[in-house]
mmCIF file of C-alpha atoms in Angstrom:
data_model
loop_
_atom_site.group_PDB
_atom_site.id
_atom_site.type_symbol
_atom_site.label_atom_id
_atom_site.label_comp_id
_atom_site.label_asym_id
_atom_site.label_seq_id
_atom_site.Cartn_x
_atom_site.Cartn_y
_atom_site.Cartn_z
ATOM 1 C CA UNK A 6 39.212 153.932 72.343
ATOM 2 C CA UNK A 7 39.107 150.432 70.835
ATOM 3 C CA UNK A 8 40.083 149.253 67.224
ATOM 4 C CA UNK A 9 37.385 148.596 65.151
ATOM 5 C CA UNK A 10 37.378 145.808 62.453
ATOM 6 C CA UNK A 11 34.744 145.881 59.680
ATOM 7 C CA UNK A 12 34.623 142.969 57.041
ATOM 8 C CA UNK A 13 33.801 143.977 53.898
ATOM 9 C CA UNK A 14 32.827 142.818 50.529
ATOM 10 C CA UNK A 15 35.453 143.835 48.007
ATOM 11 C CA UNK A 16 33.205 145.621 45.817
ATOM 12 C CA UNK A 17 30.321 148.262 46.638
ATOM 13 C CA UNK A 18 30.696 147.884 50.745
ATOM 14 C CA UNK A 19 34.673 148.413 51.578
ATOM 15 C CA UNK A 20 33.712 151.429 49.297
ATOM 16 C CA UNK A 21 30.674 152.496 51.357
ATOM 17 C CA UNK A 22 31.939 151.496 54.920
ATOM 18 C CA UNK A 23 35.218 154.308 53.900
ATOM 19 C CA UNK A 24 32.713 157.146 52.719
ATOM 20 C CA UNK A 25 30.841 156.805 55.822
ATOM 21 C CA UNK A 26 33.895 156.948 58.147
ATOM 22 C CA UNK A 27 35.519 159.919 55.893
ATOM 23 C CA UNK A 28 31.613 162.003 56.260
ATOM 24 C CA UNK A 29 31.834 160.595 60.884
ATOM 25 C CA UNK A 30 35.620 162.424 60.763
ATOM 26 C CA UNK A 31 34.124 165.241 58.753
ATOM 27 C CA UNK A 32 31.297 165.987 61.137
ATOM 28 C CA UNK A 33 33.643 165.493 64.374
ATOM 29 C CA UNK A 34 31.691 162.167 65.599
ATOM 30 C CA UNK A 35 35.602 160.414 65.550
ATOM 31 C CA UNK A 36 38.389 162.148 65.779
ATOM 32 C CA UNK A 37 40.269 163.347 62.294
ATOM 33 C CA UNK A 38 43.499 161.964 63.443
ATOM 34 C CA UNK A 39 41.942 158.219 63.955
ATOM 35 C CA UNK A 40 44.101 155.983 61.601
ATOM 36 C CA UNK A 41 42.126 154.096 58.714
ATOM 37 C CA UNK A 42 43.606 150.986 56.764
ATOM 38 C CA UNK A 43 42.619 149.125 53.892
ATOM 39 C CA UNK A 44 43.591 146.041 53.741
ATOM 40 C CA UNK A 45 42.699 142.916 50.624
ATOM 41 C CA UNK A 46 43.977 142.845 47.205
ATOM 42 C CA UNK A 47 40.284 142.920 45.763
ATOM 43 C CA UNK A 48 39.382 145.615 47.880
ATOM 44 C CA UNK A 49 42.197 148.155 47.072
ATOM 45 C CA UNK A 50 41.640 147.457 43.118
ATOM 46 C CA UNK A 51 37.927 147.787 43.151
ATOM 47 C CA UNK A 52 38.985 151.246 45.253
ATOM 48 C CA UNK A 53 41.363 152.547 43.237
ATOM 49 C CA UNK A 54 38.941 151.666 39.562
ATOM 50 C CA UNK A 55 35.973 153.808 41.484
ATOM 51 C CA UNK A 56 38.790 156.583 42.125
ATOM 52 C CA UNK A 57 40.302 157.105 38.763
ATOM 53 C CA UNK A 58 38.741 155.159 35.863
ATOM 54 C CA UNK A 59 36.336 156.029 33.611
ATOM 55 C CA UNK A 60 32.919 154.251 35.048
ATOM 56 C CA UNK A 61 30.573 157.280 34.414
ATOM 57 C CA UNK A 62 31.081 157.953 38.245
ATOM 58 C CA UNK A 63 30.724 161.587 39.406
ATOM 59 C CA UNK A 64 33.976 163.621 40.029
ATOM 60 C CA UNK A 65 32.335 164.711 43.222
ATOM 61 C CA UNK A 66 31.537 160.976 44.030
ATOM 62 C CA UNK A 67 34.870 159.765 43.156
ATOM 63 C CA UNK A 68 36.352 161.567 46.548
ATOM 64 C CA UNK A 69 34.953 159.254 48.761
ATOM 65 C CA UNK A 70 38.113 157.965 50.996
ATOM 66 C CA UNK A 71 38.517 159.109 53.833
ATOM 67 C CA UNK A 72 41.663 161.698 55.093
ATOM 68 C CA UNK A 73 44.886 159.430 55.976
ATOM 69 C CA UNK A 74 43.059 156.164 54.284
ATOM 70 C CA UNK A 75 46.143 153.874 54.110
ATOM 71 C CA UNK A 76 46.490 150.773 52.198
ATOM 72 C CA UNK A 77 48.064 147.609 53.842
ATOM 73 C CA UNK A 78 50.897 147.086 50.977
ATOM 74 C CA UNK A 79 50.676 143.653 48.666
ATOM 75 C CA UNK A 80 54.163 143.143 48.735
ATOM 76 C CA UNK A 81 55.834 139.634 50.424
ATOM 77 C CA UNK A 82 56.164 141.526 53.930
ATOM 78 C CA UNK A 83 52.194 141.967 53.803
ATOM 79 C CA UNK A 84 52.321 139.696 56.943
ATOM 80 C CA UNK A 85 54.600 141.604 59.187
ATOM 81 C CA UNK A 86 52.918 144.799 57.867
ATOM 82 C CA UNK A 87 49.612 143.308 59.574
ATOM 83 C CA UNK A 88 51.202 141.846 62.682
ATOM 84 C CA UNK A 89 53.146 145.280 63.388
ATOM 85 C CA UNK A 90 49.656 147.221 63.060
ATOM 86 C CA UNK A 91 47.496 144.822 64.952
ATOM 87 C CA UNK A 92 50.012 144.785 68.192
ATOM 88 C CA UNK A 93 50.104 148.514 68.261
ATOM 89 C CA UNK A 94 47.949 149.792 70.735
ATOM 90 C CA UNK A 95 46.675 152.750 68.721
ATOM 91 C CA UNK A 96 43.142 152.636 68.402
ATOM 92 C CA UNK A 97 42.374 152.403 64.473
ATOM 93 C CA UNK A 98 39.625 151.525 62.363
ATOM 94 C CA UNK A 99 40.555 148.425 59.329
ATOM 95 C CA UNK A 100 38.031 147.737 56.712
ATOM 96 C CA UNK A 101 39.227 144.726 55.300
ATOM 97 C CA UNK A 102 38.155 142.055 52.612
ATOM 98 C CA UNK A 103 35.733 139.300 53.747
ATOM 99 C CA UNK A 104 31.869 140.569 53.467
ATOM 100 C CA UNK A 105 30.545 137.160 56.409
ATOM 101 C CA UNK A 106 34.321 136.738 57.828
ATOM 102 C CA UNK A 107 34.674 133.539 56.506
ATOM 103 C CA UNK A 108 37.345 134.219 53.914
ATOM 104 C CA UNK A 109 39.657 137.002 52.948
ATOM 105 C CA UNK A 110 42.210 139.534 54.441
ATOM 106 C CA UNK A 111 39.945 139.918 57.634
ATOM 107 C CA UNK A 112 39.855 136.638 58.719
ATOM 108 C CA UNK A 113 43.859 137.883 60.205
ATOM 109 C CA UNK A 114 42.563 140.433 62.195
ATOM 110 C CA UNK A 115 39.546 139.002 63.646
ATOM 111 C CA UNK A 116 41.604 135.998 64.641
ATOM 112 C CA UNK A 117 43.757 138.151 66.487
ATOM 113 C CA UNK A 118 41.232 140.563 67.811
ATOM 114 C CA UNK A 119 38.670 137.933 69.409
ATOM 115 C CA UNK A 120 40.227 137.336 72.064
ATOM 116 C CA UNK A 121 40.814 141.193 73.284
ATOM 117 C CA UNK A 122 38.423 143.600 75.342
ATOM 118 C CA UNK A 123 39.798 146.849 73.074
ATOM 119 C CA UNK A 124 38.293 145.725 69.976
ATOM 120 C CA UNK A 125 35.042 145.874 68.053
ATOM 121 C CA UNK A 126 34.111 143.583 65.087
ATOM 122 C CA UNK A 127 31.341 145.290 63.360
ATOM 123 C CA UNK A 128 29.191 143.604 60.422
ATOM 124 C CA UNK A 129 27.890 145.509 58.029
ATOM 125 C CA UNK A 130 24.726 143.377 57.196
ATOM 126 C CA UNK A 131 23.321 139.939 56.968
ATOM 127 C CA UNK A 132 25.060 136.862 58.204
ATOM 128 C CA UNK A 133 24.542 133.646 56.783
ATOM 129 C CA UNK A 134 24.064 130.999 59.300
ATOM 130 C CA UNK A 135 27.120 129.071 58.475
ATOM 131 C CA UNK A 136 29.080 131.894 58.085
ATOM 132 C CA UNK A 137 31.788 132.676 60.407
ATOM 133 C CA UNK A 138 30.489 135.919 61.363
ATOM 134 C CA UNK A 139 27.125 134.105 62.549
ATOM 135 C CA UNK A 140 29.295 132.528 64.670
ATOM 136 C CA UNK A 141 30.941 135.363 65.998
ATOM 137 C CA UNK A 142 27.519 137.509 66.592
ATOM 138 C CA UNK A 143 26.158 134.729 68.222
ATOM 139 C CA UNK A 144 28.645 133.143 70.513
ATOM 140 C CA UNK A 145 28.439 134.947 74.261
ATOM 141 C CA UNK A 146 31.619 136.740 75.555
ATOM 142 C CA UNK A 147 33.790 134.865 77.725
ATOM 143 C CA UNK A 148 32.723 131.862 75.859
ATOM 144 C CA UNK A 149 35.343 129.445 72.958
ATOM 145 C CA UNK A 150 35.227 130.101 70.041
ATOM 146 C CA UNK A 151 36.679 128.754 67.105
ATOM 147 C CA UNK A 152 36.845 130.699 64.374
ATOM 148 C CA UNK A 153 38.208 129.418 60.824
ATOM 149 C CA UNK A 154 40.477 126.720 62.797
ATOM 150 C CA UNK A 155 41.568 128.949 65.496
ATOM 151 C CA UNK A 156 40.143 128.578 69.272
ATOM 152 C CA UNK A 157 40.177 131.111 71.777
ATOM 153 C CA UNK A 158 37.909 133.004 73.978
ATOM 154 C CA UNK A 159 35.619 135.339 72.513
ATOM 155 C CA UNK A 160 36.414 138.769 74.264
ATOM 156 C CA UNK A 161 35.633 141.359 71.726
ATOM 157 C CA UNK A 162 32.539 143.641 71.293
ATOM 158 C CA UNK A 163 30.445 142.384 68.225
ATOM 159 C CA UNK A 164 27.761 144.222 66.608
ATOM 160 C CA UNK A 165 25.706 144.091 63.512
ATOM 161 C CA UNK A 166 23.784 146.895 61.500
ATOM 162 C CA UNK A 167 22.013 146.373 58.486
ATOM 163 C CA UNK A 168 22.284 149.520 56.856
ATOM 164 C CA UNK A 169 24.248 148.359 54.456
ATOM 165 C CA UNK A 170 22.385 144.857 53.333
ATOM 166 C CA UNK A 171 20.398 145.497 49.937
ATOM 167 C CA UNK A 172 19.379 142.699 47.380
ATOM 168 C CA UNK A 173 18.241 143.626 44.012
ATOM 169 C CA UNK A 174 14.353 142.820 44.478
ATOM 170 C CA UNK A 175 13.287 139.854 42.390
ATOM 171 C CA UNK A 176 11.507 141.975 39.530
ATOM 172 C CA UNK A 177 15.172 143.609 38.827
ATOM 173 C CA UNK A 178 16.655 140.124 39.202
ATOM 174 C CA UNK A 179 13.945 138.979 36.409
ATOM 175 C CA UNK A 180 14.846 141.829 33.920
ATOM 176 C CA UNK A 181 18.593 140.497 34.308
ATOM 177 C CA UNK A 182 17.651 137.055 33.574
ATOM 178 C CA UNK A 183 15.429 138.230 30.412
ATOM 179 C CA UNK A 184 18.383 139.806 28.654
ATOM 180 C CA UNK A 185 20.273 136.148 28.207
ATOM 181 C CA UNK A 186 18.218 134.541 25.881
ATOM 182 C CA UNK A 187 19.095 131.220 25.645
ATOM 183 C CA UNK A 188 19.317 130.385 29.414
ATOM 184 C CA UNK A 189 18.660 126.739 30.066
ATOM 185 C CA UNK A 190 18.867 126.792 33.580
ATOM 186 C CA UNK A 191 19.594 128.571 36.841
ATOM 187 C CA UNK A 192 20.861 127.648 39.799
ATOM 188 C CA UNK A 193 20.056 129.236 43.189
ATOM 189 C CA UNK A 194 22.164 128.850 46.043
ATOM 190 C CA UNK A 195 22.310 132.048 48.232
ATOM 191 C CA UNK A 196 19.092 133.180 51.152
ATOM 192 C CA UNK A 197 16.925 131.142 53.409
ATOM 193 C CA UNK A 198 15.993 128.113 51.912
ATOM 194 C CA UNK A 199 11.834 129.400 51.652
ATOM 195 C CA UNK A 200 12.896 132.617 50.259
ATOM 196 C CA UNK A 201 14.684 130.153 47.863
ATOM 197 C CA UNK A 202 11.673 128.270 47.004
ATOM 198 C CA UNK A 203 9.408 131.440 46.437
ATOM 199 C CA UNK A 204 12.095 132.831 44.027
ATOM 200 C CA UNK A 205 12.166 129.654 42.239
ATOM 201 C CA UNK A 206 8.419 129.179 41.718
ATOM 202 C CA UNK A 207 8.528 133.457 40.584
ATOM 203 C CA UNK A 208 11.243 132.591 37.993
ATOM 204 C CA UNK A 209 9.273 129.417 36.850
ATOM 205 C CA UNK A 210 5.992 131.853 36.438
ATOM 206 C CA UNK A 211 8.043 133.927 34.442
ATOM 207 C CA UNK A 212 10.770 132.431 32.281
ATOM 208 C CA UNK A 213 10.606 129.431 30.032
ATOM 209 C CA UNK A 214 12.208 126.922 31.798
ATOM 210 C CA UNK A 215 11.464 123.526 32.494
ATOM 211 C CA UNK A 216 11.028 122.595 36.303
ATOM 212 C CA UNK A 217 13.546 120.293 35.929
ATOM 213 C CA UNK A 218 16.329 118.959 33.997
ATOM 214 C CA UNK A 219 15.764 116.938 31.081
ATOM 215 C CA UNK A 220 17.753 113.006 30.908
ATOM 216 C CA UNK A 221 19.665 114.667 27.999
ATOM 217 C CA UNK A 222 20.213 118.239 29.624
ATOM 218 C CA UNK A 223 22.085 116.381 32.393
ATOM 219 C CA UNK A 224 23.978 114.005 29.938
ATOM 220 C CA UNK A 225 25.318 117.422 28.267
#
């Protein structure tokens, strides 16, 4: 009975999230009729190349929306198209660009859908803790929140899963980093700083890189 908002990364999860609600109407665990929406520029593309360009994709794995998926249109009226859907009281299901809620088509809906009892935000995997959707999972109901500039009382359900949250492990990362040969550096800047630190010293074990950056490397 409640609208459900997922955030999702353009590429890989909005696809995911929409095969796993098309297999739930499929096997009756939400009704058929429930309405689905797409909404994010990124999101639709990445959806539409898995659909019908050549990838090497399956053509059994290329039917992966699910029945009545409906994109929110790109055109100039994009805005009224989202106000008009998120003030009707049908309960729906949008998956909708913005992996940690801090940027993207979603940050619209949960904005409006904080402050309301019908609606469920539901993450699809780990939050960063200065992401917005940390903020969200972690602030109690009934409590203010401000989310991307926008204060109000936090009155939706939110829930996280972490189905959905896979990192290439750091051997596969390696092999990656082997096939650019003249790498001079890397830069890390995404995970908990000592899983940061222990990917650094791997990389060091294994690559031929300097610890640090020579006087002329930096100059360049």
């Amino acid at each position: 009975g409640k609208t459900i908002i997922y955030p999702a990364f353009s590429q890989g999860r909005a696809q995911e999230i929409l095969y796993y609600i098309k297999m739930w109407k499929s096997k009756g665990i939400i009704p058929d009729y429930t309405p689905v929406y797409l909404d994010g520029r990124t999101a639709q593309e990445f959806t539409m190349k898995y659909m019908y360009n050549d990838l090497g994709i399956k053509k059994m794995m290329k039917n992966f929306t699910p029945k009545g998926l409906k994109f929110v249109p790109r055109t100039r009226d994009r805005m009224l198209y989202r106000q008009n859907l998120m003030e009707s009281p049908t309960p729906k299901i949008i998956v909708s660009s913005g992996g940690m809620a801090s940027y993207g088509a979603v940050t619209n809906y949960i904005k409006h859908y904080m402050s309301r009892n019908d609606a469920l935000i539901h993450l699809l995997g780990y939050c960063s803790p200065d992401s917005q959707c940390y903020k969200l999972l972690t602030t109690p109901e009934g409590e203010s929140l401000t989310f991307c500039g926008e204060t109000s009382k936090k009155m939706c359900s939110v829930l996280k899963t972490a189905e959905m949250s896979a990192h290439a492990p750091r051997n596969k990362l390696l092999a990656l980093l082997n096939s650019f040969p003249y790498t001079k550096s890397i830069v890390i800047n995404h995970g908990e700083a000592e899983t940061k630190k222990n990917f650094r010293e791997y990389l060091l074990e294994n690559l031929n890189l300097a610890s640090e950056l020579s006087e002329e490397q930096v100059v360049m």
